[in-house]
Amino acid sequence: RMIDRFQRDKSESDREAQSRGEQMIRCRHLADLGQMASGIAHEINNPLNSILLASDSLLQRLNESNGQFGRDDADRELLRAYLPMIAQAADRCQAITRRTLDIARGNNSPRVRYDLTKIVIEVLDRLKHVKGYEHISIEFDRTKSHPADVNTGEIVQVVQNLVMNALESMEGMESGKVTITIDESVDEVILSVRDTGCGMTPHVLTHLYKPFFTEKPSGKGTGLGLSIVDRIMGDHGGRIDAHSDGPGQGSIFRVHL
């Protein structure tokens, strides 16, 4: 009877522990969802304000001109200033919502054995046409093959995010360097992206993967790139870690697959 009672008590205790664990996970998900919703509202509010102000101004000028708006040079100059502003702000809203969906989606795509070296080469060949970073040198050994089972489209996104972050960290500097390496151990492949850029404070390192966290100037970034990278690495059973010795000391990001 003691054994039966002990087993019943243990079963009840296990069920309660499982229920509490599930409740904690639901609470954590709700907290994350609330934080993301707040971030979306904050991020989209700025470009929407720009769209509203520009369109209201154009509409007011149109109403005051009795159908003559657009015929003189001042009106055309106003159109040239406001229409690109509206388009740019709308593009930013679209980018925020698209990246938010990228975070929310799970990984349903198949994985195949693919050479990580080829992925890095593809990204670098694509980014060499980006203007403003001609003063930055990029070092990468294109000769060695490093196969891994990956979703190629998602890993392209990971590499592109990390390389663009490295380039942007050296914006405004007279020179800079990005070093990309791939190392293999017994059970994983490690892709590292090191830069000689602005570096990071402990505060930035702590909040690095939180959705919408960014210290870039307004309009320069959505703060979602590393959140997406973190989600992709989790889906692949891997991880990402970052290190910096401090402001002005550069940074290194390592992706473990």
PDB file of C-alpha atoms in Angstrom:
ATOM      1  CA  ARG A   1       0.000   0.000   0.000  1.00  0.00           C
ATOM      2  CA  MET A   2       2.865   2.375   0.787  1.00  0.00           C
ATOM      3  CA  ILE A   3       4.438   1.648  -2.620  1.00  0.00           C
ATOM      4  CA  ASP A   4       1.095   2.188  -4.412  1.00  0.00           C
ATOM      5  CA  ARG A   5       0.539   5.473  -2.557  1.00  0.00           C
ATOM      6  CA  PHE A   6       4.091   6.597  -3.315  1.00  0.00           C
ATOM      7  CA  GLN A   7       3.629   5.821  -7.019  1.00  0.00           C
ATOM      8  CA  ARG A   8       0.320   7.735  -7.113  1.00  0.00           C
ATOM      9  CA  ASP A   9       1.896  10.714  -5.362  1.00  0.00           C
ATOM     10  CA  LYS A  10       4.859  10.624  -7.724  1.00  0.00           C
ATOM     11  CA  SER A  11       2.585  10.484 -10.791  1.00  0.00           C
ATOM     12  CA  GLU A  12       0.586  13.464  -9.527  1.00  0.00           C
ATOM     13  CA  SER A  13       3.783  15.363  -8.757  1.00  0.00           C
ATOM     14  CA  ASP A  14       5.137  14.655 -12.263  1.00  0.00           C
ATOM     15  CA  ARG A  15       1.888  15.829 -13.855  1.00  0.00           C
ATOM     16  CA  GLU A  16       1.909  19.036 -11.800  1.00  0.00           C
ATOM     17  CA  ALA A  17       5.550  19.696 -12.683  1.00  0.00           C
ATOM     18  CA  GLN A  18       4.826  19.156 -16.383  1.00  0.00           C
ATOM     19  CA  SER A  19       1.780  21.423 -16.183  1.00  0.00           C
ATOM     20  CA  ARG A  20       3.796  24.166 -14.462  1.00  0.00           C
ATOM     21  CA  GLY A  21       6.538  23.812 -17.082  1.00  0.00           C
ATOM     22  CA  GLU A  22       4.040  24.139 -19.923  1.00  0.00           C
ATOM     23  CA  GLN A  23       2.438  27.147 -18.213  1.00  0.00           C
ATOM     24  CA  MET A  24       5.842  28.844 -17.856  1.00  0.00           C
ATOM     25  CA  ILE A  25       6.588  28.236 -21.552  1.00  0.00           C
ATOM     26  CA  ARG A  26       3.190  29.726 -22.517  1.00  0.00           C
ATOM     27  CA  CYS A  27       3.850  32.762 -20.303  1.00  0.00           C
ATOM     28  CA  ARG A  28       7.295  33.212 -21.846  1.00  0.00           C
ATOM     29  CA  HIS A  29       5.838  32.982 -25.360  1.00  0.00           C
ATOM     30  CA  LEU A  30       3.165  35.541 -24.469  1.00  0.00           C
ATOM     31  CA  ALA A  31       5.814  37.875 -23.040  1.00  0.00           C
ATOM     32  CA  ASP A  32       7.940  37.486 -26.195  1.00  0.00           C
ATOM     33  CA  LEU A  33       4.863  38.086 -28.351  1.00  0.00           C
ATOM     34  CA  GLY A  34       3.988  41.235 -26.395  1.00  0.00           C
ATOM     35  CA  GLN A  35       7.544  42.530 -26.728  1.00  0.00           C
ATOM     36  CA  MET A  36       7.557  41.841 -30.460  1.00  0.00           C
ATOM     37  CA  ALA A  37       4.144  43.497 -30.950  1.00  0.00           C
ATOM     38  CA  SER A  38       5.353  46.564 -29.061  1.00  0.00           C
ATOM     39  CA  GLY A  39       8.495  46.670 -31.194  1.00  0.00           C
ATOM     40  CA  ILE A  40       6.519  46.366 -34.436  1.00  0.00           C
ATOM     41  CA  ALA A  41       4.193  49.192 -33.401  1.00  0.00           C
ATOM     42  CA  HIS A  42       7.148  51.417 -32.476  1.00  0.00           C
ATOM     43  CA  GLU A  43       9.164  50.661 -35.622  1.00  0.00           C
ATOM     44  CA  ILE A  44       6.272  51.048 -38.073  1.00  0.00           C
ATOM     45  CA  ASN A  45       5.015  54.241 -36.415  1.00  0.00           C
ATOM     46  CA  ASN A  46       7.934  56.374 -37.683  1.00  0.00           C
ATOM     47  CA  PRO A  47       7.627  55.572 -41.431  1.00  0.00           C
ATOM     48  CA  LEU A  48       3.822  55.762 -41.206  1.00  0.00           C
ATOM     49  CA  ASN A  49       4.125  59.281 -39.737  1.00  0.00           C
ATOM     50  CA  SER A  50       6.346  60.257 -42.678  1.00  0.00           C
ATOM     51  CA  ILE A  51       3.810  58.871 -45.157  1.00  0.00           C
ATOM     52  CA  LEU A  52       0.954  60.688 -43.387  1.00  0.00           C
ATOM     53  CA  LEU A  53       2.731  64.059 -43.211  1.00  0.00           C
ATOM     54  CA  ALA A  54       3.907  63.937 -46.834  1.00  0.00           C
ATOM     55  CA  SER A  55       0.540  62.840 -48.232  1.00  0.00           C
ATOM     56  CA  ASP A  56      -1.359  65.428 -46.115  1.00  0.00           C
ATOM     57  CA  SER A  57       0.935  68.168 -47.369  1.00  0.00           C
ATOM     58  CA  LEU A  58       0.454  67.146 -51.007  1.00  0.00           C
ATOM     59  CA  LEU A  59      -3.310  66.853 -50.556  1.00  0.00           C
ATOM     60  CA  GLN A  60      -3.487  70.308 -48.967  1.00  0.00           C
ATOM     61  CA  ARG A  61      -1.478  71.869 -51.792  1.00  0.00           C
ATOM     62  CA  LEU A  62      -3.714  70.110 -54.319  1.00  0.00           C
ATOM     63  CA  ASN A  63      -6.907  71.437 -52.690  1.00  0.00           C
ATOM     64  CA  GLU A  64      -5.525  74.978 -52.468  1.00  0.00           C
ATOM     65  CA  SER A  65      -4.417  75.115 -56.093  1.00  0.00           C
ATOM     66  CA  ASN A  66      -7.873  74.688 -57.672  1.00  0.00           C
ATOM     67  CA  GLY A  67      -6.626  71.952 -59.933  1.00  0.00           C
ATOM     68  CA  GLN A  68      -3.443  73.795 -60.930  1.00  0.00           C
ATOM     69  CA  PHE A  69      -1.080  71.838 -58.683  1.00  0.00           C
ATOM     70  CA  GLY A  70       1.963  70.442 -60.487  1.00  0.00           C
ATOM     71  CA  ARG A  71       2.193  73.108 -63.168  1.00  0.00           C
ATOM     72  CA  ASP A  72       4.938  75.299 -61.689  1.00  0.00           C
ATOM     73  CA  ASP A  73       8.517  74.469 -60.677  1.00  0.00           C
ATOM     74  CA  ALA A  74       7.866  74.723 -56.927  1.00  0.00           C
ATOM     75  CA  ASP A  75       5.101  72.124 -57.110  1.00  0.00           C
ATOM     76  CA  ARG A  76       7.240  69.753 -59.148  1.00  0.00           C
ATOM     77  CA  GLU A  77      10.119  70.171 -56.700  1.00  0.00           C
ATOM     78  CA  LEU A  78       7.749  69.305 -53.858  1.00  0.00           C
ATOM     79  CA  LEU A  79       6.627  66.176 -55.691  1.00  0.00           C
ATOM     80  CA  ARG A  80      10.233  65.173 -56.316  1.00  0.00           C
ATOM     81  CA  ALA A  81      10.943  65.503 -52.583  1.00  0.00           C
ATOM     82  CA  TYR A  82       7.801  63.908 -51.134  1.00  0.00           C
ATOM     83  CA  LEU A  83       7.061  60.998 -53.486  1.00  0.00           C
ATOM     84  CA  PRO A  84      10.434  59.239 -52.899  1.00  0.00           C
ATOM     85  CA  MET A  85       9.941  59.847 -49.154  1.00  0.00           C
ATOM     86  CA  ILE A  86       6.546  58.105 -49.300  1.00  0.00           C
ATOM     87  CA  ALA A  87       7.969  55.199 -51.313  1.00  0.00           C
ATOM     88  CA  GLN A  88      10.963  54.815 -48.980  1.00  0.00           C
ATOM     89  CA  ALA A  89       8.784  54.838 -45.865  1.00  0.00           C
ATOM     90  CA  ALA A  90       6.396  52.280 -47.387  1.00  0.00           C
ATOM     91  CA  ASP A  91       9.362  50.046 -48.291  1.00  0.00           C
ATOM     92  CA  ARG A  92      10.562  50.253 -44.700  1.00  0.00           C
ATOM     93  CA  CYS A  93       7.140  49.174 -43.375  1.00  0.00           C
ATOM     94  CA  GLN A  94       7.178  46.262 -45.798  1.00  0.00           C
ATOM     95  CA  ALA A  95      10.707  45.249 -44.714  1.00  0.00           C
ATOM     96  CA  ILE A  96       9.679  45.274 -41.040  1.00  0.00           C
ATOM     97  CA  THR A  97       6.608  43.099 -41.615  1.00  0.00           C
ATOM     98  CA  ARG A  98       8.504  40.726 -43.940  1.00  0.00           C
ATOM     99  CA  ARG A  99      11.304  40.200 -41.427  1.00  0.00           C
ATOM    100  CA  THR A 100       8.813  39.749 -38.599  1.00  0.00           C
ATOM    101  CA  LEU A 101       7.187  36.964 -40.623  1.00  0.00           C
ATOM    102  CA  ASP A 102      10.632  35.438 -41.177  1.00  0.00           C
ATOM    103  CA  ILE A 103      11.098  35.221 -37.409  1.00  0.00           C
ATOM    104  CA  ALA A 104       7.626  33.745 -36.855  1.00  0.00           C
ATOM    105  CA  ARG A 105       7.941  31.055 -39.526  1.00  0.00           C
ATOM    106  CA  GLY A 106       9.372  27.701 -38.634  1.00  0.00           C
ATOM    107  CA  ASN A 107      11.801  25.785 -40.798  1.00  0.00           C
ATOM    108  CA  ASN A 108       9.785  23.682 -43.252  1.00  0.00           C
ATOM    109  CA  SER A 109      12.313  23.576 -46.063  1.00  0.00           C
ATOM    110  CA  PRO A 110      14.447  20.482 -46.693  1.00  0.00           C
ATOM    111  CA  ARG A 111      18.146  20.409 -45.907  1.00  0.00           C
ATOM    112  CA  VAL A 112      20.745  19.155 -48.314  1.00  0.00           C
ATOM    113  CA  ARG A 113      24.484  18.575 -48.148  1.00  0.00           C
ATOM    114  CA  TYR A 114      26.027  21.751 -49.503  1.00  0.00           C
ATOM    115  CA  ASP A 115      29.426  23.409 -49.489  1.00  0.00           C
ATOM    116  CA  LEU A 116      29.509  26.354 -47.043  1.00  0.00           C
ATOM    117  CA  THR A 117      32.443  27.808 -48.992  1.00  0.00           C
ATOM    118  CA  LYS A 118      30.182  28.171 -52.041  1.00  0.00           C
ATOM    119  CA  ILE A 119      27.551  29.936 -49.930  1.00  0.00           C
ATOM    120  CA  VAL A 120      30.106  32.476 -48.658  1.00  0.00           C
ATOM    121  CA  ILE A 121      31.423  33.026 -52.210  1.00  0.00           C
ATOM    122  CA  GLU A 122      27.880  33.611 -53.486  1.00  0.00           C
ATOM    123  CA  VAL A 123      27.223  36.197 -50.749  1.00  0.00           C
ATOM    124  CA  LEU A 124      30.553  38.005 -51.291  1.00  0.00           C
ATOM    125  CA  ASP A 125      30.046  38.134 -55.069  1.00  0.00           C
ATOM    126  CA  ARG A 126      26.603  39.637 -54.477  1.00  0.00           C
ATOM    127  CA  LEU A 127      27.801  42.223 -51.939  1.00  0.00           C
ATOM    128  CA  LYS A 128      30.786  43.449 -53.955  1.00  0.00           C
ATOM    129  CA  HIS A 129      28.390  45.691 -55.893  1.00  0.00           C
ATOM    130  CA  VAL A 130      27.167  47.453 -52.730  1.00  0.00           C
ATOM    131  CA  LYS A 131      28.302  51.078 -52.798  1.00  0.00           C
ATOM    132  CA  GLY A 132      30.131  52.788 -49.961  1.00  0.00           C
ATOM    133  CA  TYR A 133      32.383  49.958 -48.776  1.00  0.00           C
ATOM    134  CA  GLU A 134      35.167  50.111 -51.378  1.00  0.00           C
ATOM    135  CA  HIS A 135      37.685  50.993 -48.626  1.00  0.00           C
ATOM    136  CA  ILE A 136      37.074  47.691 -46.778  1.00  0.00           C
ATOM    137  CA  SER A 137      39.054  44.564 -47.622  1.00  0.00           C
ATOM    138  CA  ILE A 138      37.521  41.094 -47.227  1.00  0.00           C
ATOM    139  CA  GLU A 139      39.700  38.028 -46.650  1.00  0.00           C
ATOM    140  CA  PHE A 140      38.335  34.518 -47.300  1.00  0.00           C
ATOM    141  CA  ASP A 141      39.946  31.275 -48.470  1.00  0.00           C
ATOM    142  CA  ARG A 142      37.852  30.210 -51.469  1.00  0.00           C
ATOM    143  CA  THR A 143      39.783  26.982 -52.142  1.00  0.00           C
ATOM    144  CA  LYS A 144      38.744  24.684 -49.275  1.00  0.00           C
ATOM    145  CA  SER A 145      35.436  22.804 -49.295  1.00  0.00           C
ATOM    146  CA  HIS A 146      33.332  22.566 -46.111  1.00  0.00           C
ATOM    147  CA  PRO A 147      30.134  20.509 -46.656  1.00  0.00           C
ATOM    148  CA  ALA A 148      27.247  20.558 -44.165  1.00  0.00           C
ATOM    149  CA  ASP A 149      23.556  19.588 -44.116  1.00  0.00           C
ATOM    150  CA  VAL A 150      21.770  22.945 -44.386  1.00  0.00           C
ATOM    151  CA  ASN A 151      18.845  24.827 -45.816  1.00  0.00           C
ATOM    152  CA  THR A 152      20.923  26.766 -48.345  1.00  0.00           C
ATOM    153  CA  GLY A 153      18.568  29.753 -48.649  1.00  0.00           C
ATOM    154  CA  GLU A 154      18.506  30.298 -44.898  1.00  0.00           C
ATOM    155  CA  ILE A 155      22.280  29.952 -44.471  1.00  0.00           C
ATOM    156  CA  VAL A 156      22.769  32.455 -47.319  1.00  0.00           C
ATOM    157  CA  GLN A 157      20.587  34.803 -45.259  1.00  0.00           C
ATOM    158  CA  VAL A 158      22.724  34.146 -42.149  1.00  0.00           C
ATOM    159  CA  VAL A 159      26.021  34.833 -43.934  1.00  0.00           C
ATOM    160  CA  GLN A 160      24.649  37.923 -45.681  1.00  0.00           C
ATOM    161  CA  ASN A 161      23.388  39.385 -42.387  1.00  0.00           C
ATOM    162  CA  LEU A 162      26.724  38.823 -40.650  1.00  0.00           C
ATOM    163  CA  VAL A 163      28.837  40.221 -43.501  1.00  0.00           C
ATOM    164  CA  MET A 164      26.597  43.295 -43.909  1.00  0.00           C
ATOM    165  CA  ASN A 165      26.750  43.927 -40.138  1.00  0.00           C
ATOM    166  CA  ALA A 166      30.548  43.726 -40.325  1.00  0.00           C
ATOM    167  CA  LEU A 167      30.665  46.178 -43.246  1.00  0.00           C
ATOM    168  CA  GLU A 168      28.255  48.611 -41.572  1.00  0.00           C
ATOM    169  CA  SER A 169      30.320  48.542 -38.368  1.00  0.00           C
ATOM    170  CA  MET A 170      33.150  50.219 -40.333  1.00  0.00           C
ATOM    171  CA  GLU A 171      31.011  52.862 -42.021  1.00  0.00           C
ATOM    172  CA  GLY A 172      32.759  56.235 -41.926  1.00  0.00           C
ATOM    173  CA  MET A 173      36.187  54.737 -41.264  1.00  0.00           C
ATOM    174  CA  GLU A 174      39.055  55.351 -43.693  1.00  0.00           C
ATOM    175  CA  SER A 175      39.888  51.641 -43.906  1.00  0.00           C
ATOM    176  CA  GLY A 176      38.741  48.338 -42.493  1.00  0.00           C
ATOM    177  CA  LYS A 177      38.979  44.589 -42.803  1.00  0.00           C
ATOM    178  CA  VAL A 178      36.574  41.654 -42.658  1.00  0.00           C
ATOM    179  CA  THR A 179      38.052  38.187 -42.155  1.00  0.00           C
ATOM    180  CA  ILE A 180      35.853  35.143 -42.819  1.00  0.00           C
ATOM    181  CA  THR A 181      37.027  31.670 -41.820  1.00  0.00           C
ATOM    182  CA  ILE A 182      35.466  28.196 -41.752  1.00  0.00           C
ATOM    183  CA  ASP A 183      36.861  25.577 -39.350  1.00  0.00           C
ATOM    184  CA  GLU A 184      35.820  21.954 -38.906  1.00  0.00           C
ATOM    185  CA  SER A 185      35.872  20.011 -35.645  1.00  0.00           C
ATOM    186  CA  VAL A 186      34.718  16.469 -34.918  1.00  0.00           C
ATOM    187  CA  ASP A 187      30.993  17.225 -34.806  1.00  0.00           C
ATOM    188  CA  GLU A 188      30.522  20.760 -36.138  1.00  0.00           C
ATOM    189  CA  VAL A 189      31.536  23.378 -38.668  1.00  0.00           C
ATOM    190  CA  ILE A 190      32.293  26.876 -37.333  1.00  0.00           C
ATOM    191  CA  LEU A 191      31.931  29.900 -39.616  1.00  0.00           C
ATOM    192  CA  SER A 192      33.501  33.072 -38.181  1.00  0.00           C
ATOM    193  CA  VAL A 193      33.092  36.668 -39.364  1.00  0.00           C
ATOM    194  CA  ARG A 194      35.583  39.087 -37.773  1.00  0.00           C
ATOM    195  CA  ASP A 195      35.704  42.847 -38.381  1.00  0.00           C
ATOM    196  CA  THR A 196      37.869  45.780 -37.302  1.00  0.00           C
ATOM    197  CA  GLY A 197      34.855  48.023 -36.801  1.00  0.00           C
ATOM    198  CA  CYS A 198      33.199  49.968 -34.010  1.00  0.00           C
ATOM    199  CA  GLY A 199      32.964  47.042 -31.584  1.00  0.00           C
ATOM    200  CA  MET A 200      30.228  46.455 -28.998  1.00  0.00           C
ATOM    201  CA  THR A 201      29.576  47.312 -25.356  1.00  0.00           C
ATOM    202  CA  PRO A 202      28.494  44.643 -22.832  1.00  0.00           C
ATOM    203  CA  HIS A 203      24.982  46.161 -22.998  1.00  0.00           C
ATOM    204  CA  VAL A 204      24.787  45.601 -26.760  1.00  0.00           C
ATOM    205  CA  LEU A 205      26.123  42.037 -26.425  1.00  0.00           C
ATOM    206  CA  THR A 206      23.435  41.261 -23.843  1.00  0.00           C
ATOM    207  CA  HIS A 207      20.558  42.456 -26.066  1.00  0.00           C
ATOM    208  CA  LEU A 208      22.014  41.448 -29.428  1.00  0.00           C
ATOM    209  CA  TYR A 209      19.402  38.884 -30.481  1.00  0.00           C
ATOM    210  CA  LYS A 210      16.295  40.622 -29.152  1.00  0.00           C
ATOM    211  CA  PRO A 211      13.828  41.578 -31.910  1.00  0.00           C
ATOM    212  CA  PHE A 212      14.008  45.283 -32.887  1.00  0.00           C
ATOM    213  CA  PHE A 213      17.088  45.984 -30.763  1.00  0.00           C
ATOM    214  CA  THR A 214      19.462  48.190 -32.751  1.00  0.00           C
ATOM    215  CA  GLU A 215      21.852  51.063 -32.113  1.00  0.00           C
ATOM    216  CA  LYS A 216      21.947  52.086 -35.758  1.00  0.00           C
ATOM    217  CA  PRO A 217      20.540  55.508 -36.669  1.00  0.00           C
ATOM    218  CA  SER A 218      16.818  55.662 -37.412  1.00  0.00           C
ATOM    219  CA  GLY A 219      16.072  54.310 -40.885  1.00  0.00           C
ATOM    220  CA  LYS A 220      19.353  52.381 -41.066  1.00  0.00           C
ATOM    221  CA  GLY A 221      18.138  49.049 -39.725  1.00  0.00           C
ATOM    222  CA  THR A 222      15.111  47.214 -38.342  1.00  0.00           C
ATOM    223  CA  GLY A 223      16.937  45.397 -35.543  1.00  0.00           C
ATOM    224  CA  LEU A 224      15.654  42.054 -36.829  1.00  0.00           C
ATOM    225  CA  GLY A 225      18.671  40.669 -38.705  1.00  0.00           C
ATOM    226  CA  LEU A 226      20.353  38.907 -35.776  1.00  0.00           C
ATOM    227  CA  SER A 227      16.996  37.722 -34.387  1.00  0.00           C
ATOM    228  CA  ILE A 228      16.428  35.934 -37.685  1.00  0.00           C
ATOM    229  CA  VAL A 229      19.981  34.542 -37.643  1.00  0.00           C
ATOM    230  CA  ASP A 230      19.437  33.238 -34.092  1.00  0.00           C
ATOM    231  CA  ARG A 231      16.132  31.589 -35.103  1.00  0.00           C
ATOM    232  CA  ILE A 232      17.699  29.953 -38.188  1.00  0.00           C
ATOM    233  CA  MET A 233      20.595  28.592 -36.145  1.00  0.00           C
ATOM    234  CA  GLY A 234      18.169  27.162 -33.594  1.00  0.00           C
ATOM    235  CA  ASP A 235      16.203  25.461 -36.381  1.00  0.00           C
ATOM    236  CA  HIS A 236      19.445  23.916 -37.634  1.00  0.00           C
ATOM    237  CA  GLY A 237      20.340  22.605 -34.182  1.00  0.00           C
ATOM    238  CA  GLY A 238      23.269  25.015 -34.057  1.00  0.00           C
ATOM    239  CA  ARG A 239      24.027  28.294 -32.319  1.00  0.00           C
ATOM    240  CA  ILE A 240      25.587  31.710 -32.781  1.00  0.00           C
ATOM    241  CA  ASP A 241      27.861  33.551 -30.370  1.00  0.00           C
ATOM    242  CA  ALA A 242      29.454  36.993 -30.476  1.00  0.00           C
ATOM    243  CA  HIS A 243      32.426  38.655 -28.810  1.00  0.00           C
ATOM    244  CA  SER A 244      33.923  42.141 -28.694  1.00  0.00           C
ATOM    245  CA  ASP A 245      36.615  43.627 -26.490  1.00  0.00           C
ATOM    246  CA  GLY A 246      34.666  46.892 -26.421  1.00  0.00           C
ATOM    247  CA  PRO A 247      33.976  50.033 -28.463  1.00  0.00           C
ATOM    248  CA  GLY A 248      36.537  50.547 -31.240  1.00  0.00           C
ATOM    249  CA  GLN A 249      37.924  47.023 -30.810  1.00  0.00           C
ATOM    250  CA  GLY A 250      36.013  45.230 -33.572  1.00  0.00           C
ATOM    251  CA  SER A 251      33.768  42.175 -33.223  1.00  0.00           C
ATOM    252  CA  ILE A 252      33.624  38.503 -34.097  1.00  0.00           C
ATOM    253  CA  PHE A 253      30.532  36.376 -34.737  1.00  0.00           C
ATOM    254  CA  ARG A 254      30.767  32.589 -34.806  1.00  0.00           C
ATOM    255  CA  VAL A 255      28.119  30.346 -36.326  1.00  0.00           C
ATOM    256  CA  HIS A 256      28.207  26.718 -35.129  1.00  0.00           C
ATOM    257  CA  LEU A 257      26.548  24.173 -37.448  1.00  0.00           C
TER     258      LEU A 257
END
